[in-house]
GROMACS .gro file of N, CA and C in nm:
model
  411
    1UNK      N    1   3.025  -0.427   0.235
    1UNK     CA    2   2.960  -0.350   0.130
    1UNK      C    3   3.052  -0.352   0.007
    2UNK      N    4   2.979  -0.374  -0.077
    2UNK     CA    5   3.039  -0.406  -0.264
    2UNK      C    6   3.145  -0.238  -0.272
    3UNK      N    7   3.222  -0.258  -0.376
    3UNK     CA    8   3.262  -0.109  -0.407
    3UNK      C    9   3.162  -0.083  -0.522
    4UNK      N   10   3.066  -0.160  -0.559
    4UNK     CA   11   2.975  -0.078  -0.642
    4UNK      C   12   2.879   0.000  -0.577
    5UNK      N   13   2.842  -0.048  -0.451
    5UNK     CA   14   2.734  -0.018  -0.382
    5UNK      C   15   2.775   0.160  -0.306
    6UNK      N   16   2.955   0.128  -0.242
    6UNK     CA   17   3.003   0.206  -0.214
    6UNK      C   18   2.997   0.391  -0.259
    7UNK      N   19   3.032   0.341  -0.439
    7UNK     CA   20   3.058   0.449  -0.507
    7UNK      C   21   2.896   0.457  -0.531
    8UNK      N   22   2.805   0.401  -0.536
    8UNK     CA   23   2.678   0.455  -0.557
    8UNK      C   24   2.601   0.510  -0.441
    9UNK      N   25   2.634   0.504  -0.327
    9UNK     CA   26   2.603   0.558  -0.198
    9UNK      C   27   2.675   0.655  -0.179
   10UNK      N   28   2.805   0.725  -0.213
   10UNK     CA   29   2.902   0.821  -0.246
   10UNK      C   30   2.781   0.931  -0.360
   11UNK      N   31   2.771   0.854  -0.435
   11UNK     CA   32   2.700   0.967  -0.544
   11UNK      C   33   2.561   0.969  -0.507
   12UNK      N   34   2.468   0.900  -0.449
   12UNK     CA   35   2.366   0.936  -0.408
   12UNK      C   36   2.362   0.943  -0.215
   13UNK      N   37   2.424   0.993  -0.160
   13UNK     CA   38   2.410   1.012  -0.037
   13UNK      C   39   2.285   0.994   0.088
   14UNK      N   40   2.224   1.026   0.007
   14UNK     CA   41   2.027   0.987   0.109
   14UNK      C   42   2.017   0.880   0.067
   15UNK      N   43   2.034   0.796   0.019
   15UNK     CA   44   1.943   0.662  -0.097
   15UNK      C   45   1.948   0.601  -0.008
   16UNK      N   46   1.823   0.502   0.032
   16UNK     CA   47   1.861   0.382   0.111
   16UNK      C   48   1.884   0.266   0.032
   17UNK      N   49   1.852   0.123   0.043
   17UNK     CA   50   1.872   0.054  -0.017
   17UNK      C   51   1.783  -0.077   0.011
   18UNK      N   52   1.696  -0.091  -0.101
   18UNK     CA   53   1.567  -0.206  -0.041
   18UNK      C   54   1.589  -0.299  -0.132
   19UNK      N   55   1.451  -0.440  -0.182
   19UNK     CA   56   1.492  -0.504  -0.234
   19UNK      C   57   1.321  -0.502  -0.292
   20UNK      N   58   1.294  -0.517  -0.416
   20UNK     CA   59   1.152  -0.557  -0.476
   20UNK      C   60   1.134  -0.727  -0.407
   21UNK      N   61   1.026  -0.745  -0.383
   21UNK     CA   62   0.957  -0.884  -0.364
   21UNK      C   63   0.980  -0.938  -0.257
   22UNK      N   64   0.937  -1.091  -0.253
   22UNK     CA   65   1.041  -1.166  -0.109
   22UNK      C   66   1.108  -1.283  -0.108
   23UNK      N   67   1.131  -1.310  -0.251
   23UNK     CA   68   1.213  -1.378  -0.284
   23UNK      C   69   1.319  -1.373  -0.397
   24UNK      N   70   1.398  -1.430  -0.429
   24UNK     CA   71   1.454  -1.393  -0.516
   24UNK      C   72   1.413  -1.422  -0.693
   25UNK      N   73   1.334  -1.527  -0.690
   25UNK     CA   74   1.254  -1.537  -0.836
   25UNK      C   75   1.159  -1.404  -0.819
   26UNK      N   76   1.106  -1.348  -0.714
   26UNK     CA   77   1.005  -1.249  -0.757
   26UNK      C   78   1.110  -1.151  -0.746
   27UNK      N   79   1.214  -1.108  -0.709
   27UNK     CA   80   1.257  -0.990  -0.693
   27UNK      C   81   1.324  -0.950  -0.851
   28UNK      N   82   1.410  -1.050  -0.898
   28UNK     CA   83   1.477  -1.084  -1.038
   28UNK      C   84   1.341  -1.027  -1.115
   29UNK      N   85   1.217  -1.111  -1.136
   29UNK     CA   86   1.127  -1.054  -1.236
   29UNK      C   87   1.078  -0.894  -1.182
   30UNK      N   88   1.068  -0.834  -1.073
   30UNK     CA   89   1.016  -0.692  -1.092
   30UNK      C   90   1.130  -0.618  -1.167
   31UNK      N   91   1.271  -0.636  -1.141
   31UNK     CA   92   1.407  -0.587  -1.137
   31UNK      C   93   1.383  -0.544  -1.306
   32UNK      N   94   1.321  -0.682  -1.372
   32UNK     CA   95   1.324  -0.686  -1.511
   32UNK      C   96   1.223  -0.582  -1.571
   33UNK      N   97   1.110  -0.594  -1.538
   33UNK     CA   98   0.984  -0.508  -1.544
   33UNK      C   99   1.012  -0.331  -1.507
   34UNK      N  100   1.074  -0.342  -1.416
   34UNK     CA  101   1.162  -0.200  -1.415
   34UNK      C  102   1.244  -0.167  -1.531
   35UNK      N  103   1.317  -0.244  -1.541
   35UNK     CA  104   1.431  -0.222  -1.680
   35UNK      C  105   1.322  -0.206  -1.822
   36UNK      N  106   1.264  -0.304  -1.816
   36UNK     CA  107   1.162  -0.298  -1.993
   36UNK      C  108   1.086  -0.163  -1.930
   37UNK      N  109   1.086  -0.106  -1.829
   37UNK     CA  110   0.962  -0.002  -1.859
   37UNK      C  111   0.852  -0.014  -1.827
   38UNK      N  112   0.808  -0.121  -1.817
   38UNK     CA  113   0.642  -0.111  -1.788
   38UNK      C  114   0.642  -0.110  -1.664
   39UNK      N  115   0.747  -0.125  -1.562
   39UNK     CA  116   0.687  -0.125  -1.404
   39UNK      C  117   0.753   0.007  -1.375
   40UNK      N  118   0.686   0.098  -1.352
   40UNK     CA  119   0.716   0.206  -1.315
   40UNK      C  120   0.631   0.270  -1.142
   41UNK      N  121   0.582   0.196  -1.051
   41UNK     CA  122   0.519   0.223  -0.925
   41UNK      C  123   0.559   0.059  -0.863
   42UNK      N  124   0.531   0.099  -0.719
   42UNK     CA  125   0.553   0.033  -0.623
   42UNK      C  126   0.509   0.044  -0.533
   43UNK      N  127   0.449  -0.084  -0.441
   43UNK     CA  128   0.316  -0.055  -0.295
   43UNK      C  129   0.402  -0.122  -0.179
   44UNK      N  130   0.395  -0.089  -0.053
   44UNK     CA  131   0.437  -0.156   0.082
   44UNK      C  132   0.344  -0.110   0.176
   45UNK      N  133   0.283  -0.235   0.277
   45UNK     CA  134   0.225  -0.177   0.379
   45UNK      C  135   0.282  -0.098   0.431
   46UNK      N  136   0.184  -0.010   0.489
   46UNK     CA  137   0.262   0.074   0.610
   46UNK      C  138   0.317   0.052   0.704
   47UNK      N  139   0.277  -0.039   0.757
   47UNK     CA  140   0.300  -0.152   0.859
   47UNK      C  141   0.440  -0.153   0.891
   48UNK      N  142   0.477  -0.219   0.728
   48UNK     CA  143   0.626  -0.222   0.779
   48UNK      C  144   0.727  -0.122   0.781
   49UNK      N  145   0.689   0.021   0.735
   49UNK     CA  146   0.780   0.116   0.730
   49UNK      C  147   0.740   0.200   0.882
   50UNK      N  148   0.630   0.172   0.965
   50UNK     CA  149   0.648   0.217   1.066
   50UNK      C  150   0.708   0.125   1.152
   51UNK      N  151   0.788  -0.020   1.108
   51UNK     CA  152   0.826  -0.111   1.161
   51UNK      C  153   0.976  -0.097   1.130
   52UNK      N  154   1.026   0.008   1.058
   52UNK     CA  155   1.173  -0.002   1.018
   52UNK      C  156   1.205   0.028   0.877
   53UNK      N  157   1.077  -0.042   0.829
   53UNK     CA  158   1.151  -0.035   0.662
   53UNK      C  159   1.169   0.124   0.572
   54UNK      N  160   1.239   0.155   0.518
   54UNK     CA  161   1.306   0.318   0.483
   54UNK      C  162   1.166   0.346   0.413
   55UNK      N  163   1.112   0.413   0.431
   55UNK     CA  164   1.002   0.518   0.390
   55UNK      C  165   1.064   0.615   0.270
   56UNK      N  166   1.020   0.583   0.176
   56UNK     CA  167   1.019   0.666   0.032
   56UNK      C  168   1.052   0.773   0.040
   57UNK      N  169   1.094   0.867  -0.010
   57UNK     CA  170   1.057   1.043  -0.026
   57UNK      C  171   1.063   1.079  -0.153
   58UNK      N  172   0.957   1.155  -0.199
   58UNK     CA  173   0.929   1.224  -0.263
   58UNK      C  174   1.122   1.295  -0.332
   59UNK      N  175   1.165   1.284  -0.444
   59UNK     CA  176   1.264   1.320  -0.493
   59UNK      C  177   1.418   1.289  -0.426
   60UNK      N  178   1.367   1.183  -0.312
   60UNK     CA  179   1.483   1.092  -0.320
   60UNK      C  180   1.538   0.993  -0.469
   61UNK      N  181   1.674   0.950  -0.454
   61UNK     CA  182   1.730   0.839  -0.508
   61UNK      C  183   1.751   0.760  -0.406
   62UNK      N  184   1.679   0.606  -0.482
   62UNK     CA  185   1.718   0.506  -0.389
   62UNK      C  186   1.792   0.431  -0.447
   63UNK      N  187   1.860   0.301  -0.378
   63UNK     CA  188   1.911   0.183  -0.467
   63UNK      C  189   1.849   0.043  -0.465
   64UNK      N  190   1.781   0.007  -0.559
   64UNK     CA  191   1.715  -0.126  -0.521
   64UNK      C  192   1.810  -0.235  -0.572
   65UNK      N  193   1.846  -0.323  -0.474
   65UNK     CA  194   1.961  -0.451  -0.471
   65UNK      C  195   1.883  -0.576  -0.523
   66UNK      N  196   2.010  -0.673  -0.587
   66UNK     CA  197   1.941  -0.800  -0.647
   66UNK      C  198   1.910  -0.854  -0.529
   67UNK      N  199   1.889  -0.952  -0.533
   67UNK     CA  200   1.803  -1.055  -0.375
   67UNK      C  201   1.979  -1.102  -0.309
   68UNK      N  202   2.074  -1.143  -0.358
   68UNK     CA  203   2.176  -1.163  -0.308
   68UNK      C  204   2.319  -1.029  -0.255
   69UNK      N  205   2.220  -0.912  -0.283
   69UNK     CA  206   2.248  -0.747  -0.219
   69UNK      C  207   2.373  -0.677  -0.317
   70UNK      N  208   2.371  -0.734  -0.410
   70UNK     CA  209   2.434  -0.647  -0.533
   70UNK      C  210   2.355  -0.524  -0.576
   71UNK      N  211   2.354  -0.405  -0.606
   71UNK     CA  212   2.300  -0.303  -0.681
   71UNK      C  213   2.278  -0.335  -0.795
   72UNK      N  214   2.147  -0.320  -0.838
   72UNK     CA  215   2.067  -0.315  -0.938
   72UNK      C  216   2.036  -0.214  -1.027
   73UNK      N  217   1.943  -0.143  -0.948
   73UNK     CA  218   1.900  -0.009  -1.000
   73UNK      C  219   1.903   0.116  -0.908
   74UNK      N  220   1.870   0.244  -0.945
   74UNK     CA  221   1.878   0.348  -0.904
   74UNK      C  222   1.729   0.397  -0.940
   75UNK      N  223   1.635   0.438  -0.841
   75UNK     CA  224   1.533   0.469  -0.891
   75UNK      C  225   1.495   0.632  -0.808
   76UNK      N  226   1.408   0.702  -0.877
   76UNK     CA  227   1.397   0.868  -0.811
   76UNK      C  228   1.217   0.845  -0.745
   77UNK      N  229   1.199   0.875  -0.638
   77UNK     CA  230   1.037   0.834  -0.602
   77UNK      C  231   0.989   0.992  -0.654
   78UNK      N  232   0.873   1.009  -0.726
   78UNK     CA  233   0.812   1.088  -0.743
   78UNK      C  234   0.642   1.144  -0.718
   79UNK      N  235   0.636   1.032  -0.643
   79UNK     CA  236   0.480   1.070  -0.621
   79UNK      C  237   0.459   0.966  -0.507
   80UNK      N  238   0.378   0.945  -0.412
   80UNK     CA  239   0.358   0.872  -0.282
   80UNK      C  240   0.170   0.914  -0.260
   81UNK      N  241   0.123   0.805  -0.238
   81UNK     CA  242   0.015   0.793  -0.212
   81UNK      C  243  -0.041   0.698  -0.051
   82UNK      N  244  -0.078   0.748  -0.031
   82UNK     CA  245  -0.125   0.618   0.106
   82UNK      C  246  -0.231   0.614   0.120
   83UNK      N  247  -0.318   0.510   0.122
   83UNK     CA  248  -0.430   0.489   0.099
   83UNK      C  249  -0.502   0.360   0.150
   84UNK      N  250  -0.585   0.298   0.156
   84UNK     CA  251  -0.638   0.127   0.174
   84UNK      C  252  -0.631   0.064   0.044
   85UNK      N  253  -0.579  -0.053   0.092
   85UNK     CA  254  -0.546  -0.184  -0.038
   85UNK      C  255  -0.704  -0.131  -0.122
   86UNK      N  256  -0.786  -0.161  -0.047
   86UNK     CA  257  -0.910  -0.174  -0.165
   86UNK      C  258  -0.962  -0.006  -0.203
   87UNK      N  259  -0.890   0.113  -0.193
   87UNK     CA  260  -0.874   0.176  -0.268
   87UNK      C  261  -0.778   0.224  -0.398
   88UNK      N  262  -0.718   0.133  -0.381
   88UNK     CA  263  -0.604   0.126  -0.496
   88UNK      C  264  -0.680   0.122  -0.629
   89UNK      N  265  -0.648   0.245  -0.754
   89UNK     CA  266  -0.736   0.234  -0.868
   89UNK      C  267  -0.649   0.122  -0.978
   90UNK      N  268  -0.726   0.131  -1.060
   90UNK     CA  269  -0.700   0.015  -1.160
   90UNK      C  270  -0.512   0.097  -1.253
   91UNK      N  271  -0.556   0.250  -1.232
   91UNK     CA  272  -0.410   0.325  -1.292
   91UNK      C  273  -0.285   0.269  -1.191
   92UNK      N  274  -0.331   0.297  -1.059
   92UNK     CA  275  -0.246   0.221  -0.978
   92UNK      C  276  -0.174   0.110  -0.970
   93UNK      N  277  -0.236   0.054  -0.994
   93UNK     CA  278  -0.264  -0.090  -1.031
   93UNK      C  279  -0.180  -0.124  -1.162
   94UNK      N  280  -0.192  -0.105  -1.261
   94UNK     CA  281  -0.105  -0.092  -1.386
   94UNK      C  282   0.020  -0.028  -1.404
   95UNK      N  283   0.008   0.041  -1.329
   95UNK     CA  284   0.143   0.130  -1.280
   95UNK      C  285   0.270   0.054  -1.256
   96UNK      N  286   0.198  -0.056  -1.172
   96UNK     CA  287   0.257  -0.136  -1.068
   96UNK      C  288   0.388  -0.235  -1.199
   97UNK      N  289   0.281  -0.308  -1.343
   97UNK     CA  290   0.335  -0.384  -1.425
   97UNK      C  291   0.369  -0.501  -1.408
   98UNK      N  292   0.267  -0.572  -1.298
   98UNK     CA  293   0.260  -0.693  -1.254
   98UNK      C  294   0.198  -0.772  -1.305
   99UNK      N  295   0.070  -0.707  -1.361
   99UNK     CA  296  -0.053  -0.755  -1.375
   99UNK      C  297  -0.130  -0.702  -1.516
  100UNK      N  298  -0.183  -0.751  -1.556
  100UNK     CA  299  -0.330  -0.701  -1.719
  100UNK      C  300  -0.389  -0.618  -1.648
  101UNK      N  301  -0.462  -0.649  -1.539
  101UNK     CA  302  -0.567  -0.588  -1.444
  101UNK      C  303  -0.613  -0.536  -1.322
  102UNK      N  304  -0.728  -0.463  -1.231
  102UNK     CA  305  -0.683  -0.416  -1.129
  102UNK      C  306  -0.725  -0.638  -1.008
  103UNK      N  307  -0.822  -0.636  -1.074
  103UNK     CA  308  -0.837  -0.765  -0.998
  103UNK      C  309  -0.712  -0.881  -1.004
  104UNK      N  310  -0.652  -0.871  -1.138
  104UNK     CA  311  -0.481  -0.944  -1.092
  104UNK      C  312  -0.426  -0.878  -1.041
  105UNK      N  313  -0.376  -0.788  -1.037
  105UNK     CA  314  -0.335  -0.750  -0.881
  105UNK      C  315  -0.365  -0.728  -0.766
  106UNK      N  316  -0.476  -0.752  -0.737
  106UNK     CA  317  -0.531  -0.782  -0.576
  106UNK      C  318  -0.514  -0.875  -0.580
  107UNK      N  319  -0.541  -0.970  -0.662
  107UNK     CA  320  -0.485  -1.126  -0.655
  107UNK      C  321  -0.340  -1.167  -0.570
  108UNK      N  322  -0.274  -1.119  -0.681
  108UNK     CA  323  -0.114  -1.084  -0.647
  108UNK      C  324  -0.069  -1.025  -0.500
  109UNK      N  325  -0.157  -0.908  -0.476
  109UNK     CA  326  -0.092  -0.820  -0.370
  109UNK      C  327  -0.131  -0.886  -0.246
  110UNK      N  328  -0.276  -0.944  -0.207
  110UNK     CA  329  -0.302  -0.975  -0.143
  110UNK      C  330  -0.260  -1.150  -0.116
  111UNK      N  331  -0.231  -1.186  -0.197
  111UNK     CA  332  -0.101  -1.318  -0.141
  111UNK      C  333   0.038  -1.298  -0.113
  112UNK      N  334   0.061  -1.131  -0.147
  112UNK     CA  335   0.199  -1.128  -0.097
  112UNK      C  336   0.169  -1.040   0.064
  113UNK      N  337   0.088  -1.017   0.056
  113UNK     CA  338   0.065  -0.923   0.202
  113UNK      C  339   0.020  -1.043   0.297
  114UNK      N  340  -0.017  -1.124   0.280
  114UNK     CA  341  -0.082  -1.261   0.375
  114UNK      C  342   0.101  -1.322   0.382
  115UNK      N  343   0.154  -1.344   0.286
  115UNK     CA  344   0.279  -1.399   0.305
  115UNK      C  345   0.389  -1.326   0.401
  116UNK      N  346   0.367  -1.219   0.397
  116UNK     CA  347   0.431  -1.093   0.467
  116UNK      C  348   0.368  -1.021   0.619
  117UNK      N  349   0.324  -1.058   0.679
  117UNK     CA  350   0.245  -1.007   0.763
  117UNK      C  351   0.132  -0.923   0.783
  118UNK      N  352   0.072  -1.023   0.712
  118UNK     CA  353  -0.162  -1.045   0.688
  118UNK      C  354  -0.155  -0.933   0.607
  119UNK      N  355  -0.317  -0.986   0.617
  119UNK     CA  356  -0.370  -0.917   0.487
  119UNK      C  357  -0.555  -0.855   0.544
  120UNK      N  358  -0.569  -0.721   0.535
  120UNK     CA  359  -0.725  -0.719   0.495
  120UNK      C  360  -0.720  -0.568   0.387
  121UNK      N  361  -0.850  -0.599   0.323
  121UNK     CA  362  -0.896  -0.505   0.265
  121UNK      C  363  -0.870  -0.332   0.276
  122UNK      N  364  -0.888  -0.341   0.419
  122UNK     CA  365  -0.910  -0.155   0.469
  122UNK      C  366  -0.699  -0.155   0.530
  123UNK      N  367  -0.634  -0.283   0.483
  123UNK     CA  368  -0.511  -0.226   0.549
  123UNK      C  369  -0.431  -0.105   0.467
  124UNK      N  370  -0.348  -0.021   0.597
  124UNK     CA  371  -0.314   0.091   0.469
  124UNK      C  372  -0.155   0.066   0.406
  125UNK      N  373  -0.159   0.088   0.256
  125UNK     CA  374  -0.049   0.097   0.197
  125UNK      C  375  -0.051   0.222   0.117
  126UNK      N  376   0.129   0.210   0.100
  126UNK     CA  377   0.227   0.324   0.057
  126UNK      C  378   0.190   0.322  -0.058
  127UNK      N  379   0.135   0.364  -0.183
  127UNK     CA  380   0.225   0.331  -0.364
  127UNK      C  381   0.279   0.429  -0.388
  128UNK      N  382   0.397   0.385  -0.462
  128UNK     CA  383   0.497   0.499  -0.507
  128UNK      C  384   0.528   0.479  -0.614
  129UNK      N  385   0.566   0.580  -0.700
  129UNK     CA  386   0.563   0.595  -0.879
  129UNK      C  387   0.746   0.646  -0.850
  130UNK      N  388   0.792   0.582  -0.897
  130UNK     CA  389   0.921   0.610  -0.951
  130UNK      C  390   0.970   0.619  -1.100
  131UNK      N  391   1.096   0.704  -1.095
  131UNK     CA  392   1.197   0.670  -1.261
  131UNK      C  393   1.285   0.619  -1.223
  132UNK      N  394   1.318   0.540  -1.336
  132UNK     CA  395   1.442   0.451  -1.334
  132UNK      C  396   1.590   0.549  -1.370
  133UNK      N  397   1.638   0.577  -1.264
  133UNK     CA  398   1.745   0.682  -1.317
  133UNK      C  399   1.879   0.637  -1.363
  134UNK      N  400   1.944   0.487  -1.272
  134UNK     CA  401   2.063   0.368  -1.378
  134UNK      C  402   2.039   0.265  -1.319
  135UNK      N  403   2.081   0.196  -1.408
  135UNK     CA  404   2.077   0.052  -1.412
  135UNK      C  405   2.207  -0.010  -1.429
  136UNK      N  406   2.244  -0.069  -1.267
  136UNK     CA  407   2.346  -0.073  -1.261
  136UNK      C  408   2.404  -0.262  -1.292
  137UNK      N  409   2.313  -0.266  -1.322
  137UNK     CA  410   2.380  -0.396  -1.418
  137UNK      C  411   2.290  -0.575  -1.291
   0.00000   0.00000   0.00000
């Protein structure tokens, strides 16, 4: 573990530590979209957080790492929704800052959920609205 990661797990004590996307060209561009501002929410099946992956909380700090596990950012979750992919609204959806629209991002989401372990309509996902609290370079 980095001593950046160290002293930021020191000052945020609960935070876990995930990574946007599943690769590293997609993870680099959300990382960015976070920083400019316009991506302010984030979706994961459920699937995989009853499979392991750290489950959000409501007024946690987390740390989201570059794809090669350096610290990135520091983000605060403030709102959590769970719901079915094809109830996701178009605010949702924009939230996200992936996409113009709610149909580009079903586009989007649903080739990353087929890439990630399948995809249908009624599956349920997490979205979560975060702030960007630092940006750790």
């Amino acid at each position: 573990m980095s001593e950046t990661l160290k002293l930021l797990k020191h000052r945020y004590p609960t935070a876990q530590t995930f990574k946007f996307g599943d690769s590293a060209e997609l993870s680099a561009a959300l990382l960015a979209l976070v920083r400019s501002g316009k991506k302010v929410a984030t979706c994961g099946a459920v699937r995989d957080f009853e499979n392991g992956e750290p489950m959000p909380q409501i007024g946690r700090r987390d740390i989201a790492l570059h794809w090669d596990d350096r610290p990135a950012l520091v983000i605060e979750t403030v709102e959590l929704i769970q719901c079915r992919f094809d109830e996701v609204t178009e605010a949702m959806a924009l939230a996200e800052g992936e996409d113009d629209s709610l149909d580009g991002w079903r586009r989007g989401h649903r080739a990353y959920f087929e890439r990630n372990g399948g995809f249908s309509p009624d599956m349920q996902i997490l979205w979560e609205r975060f702030l960007l609290v630092e940006d750790c370079g």
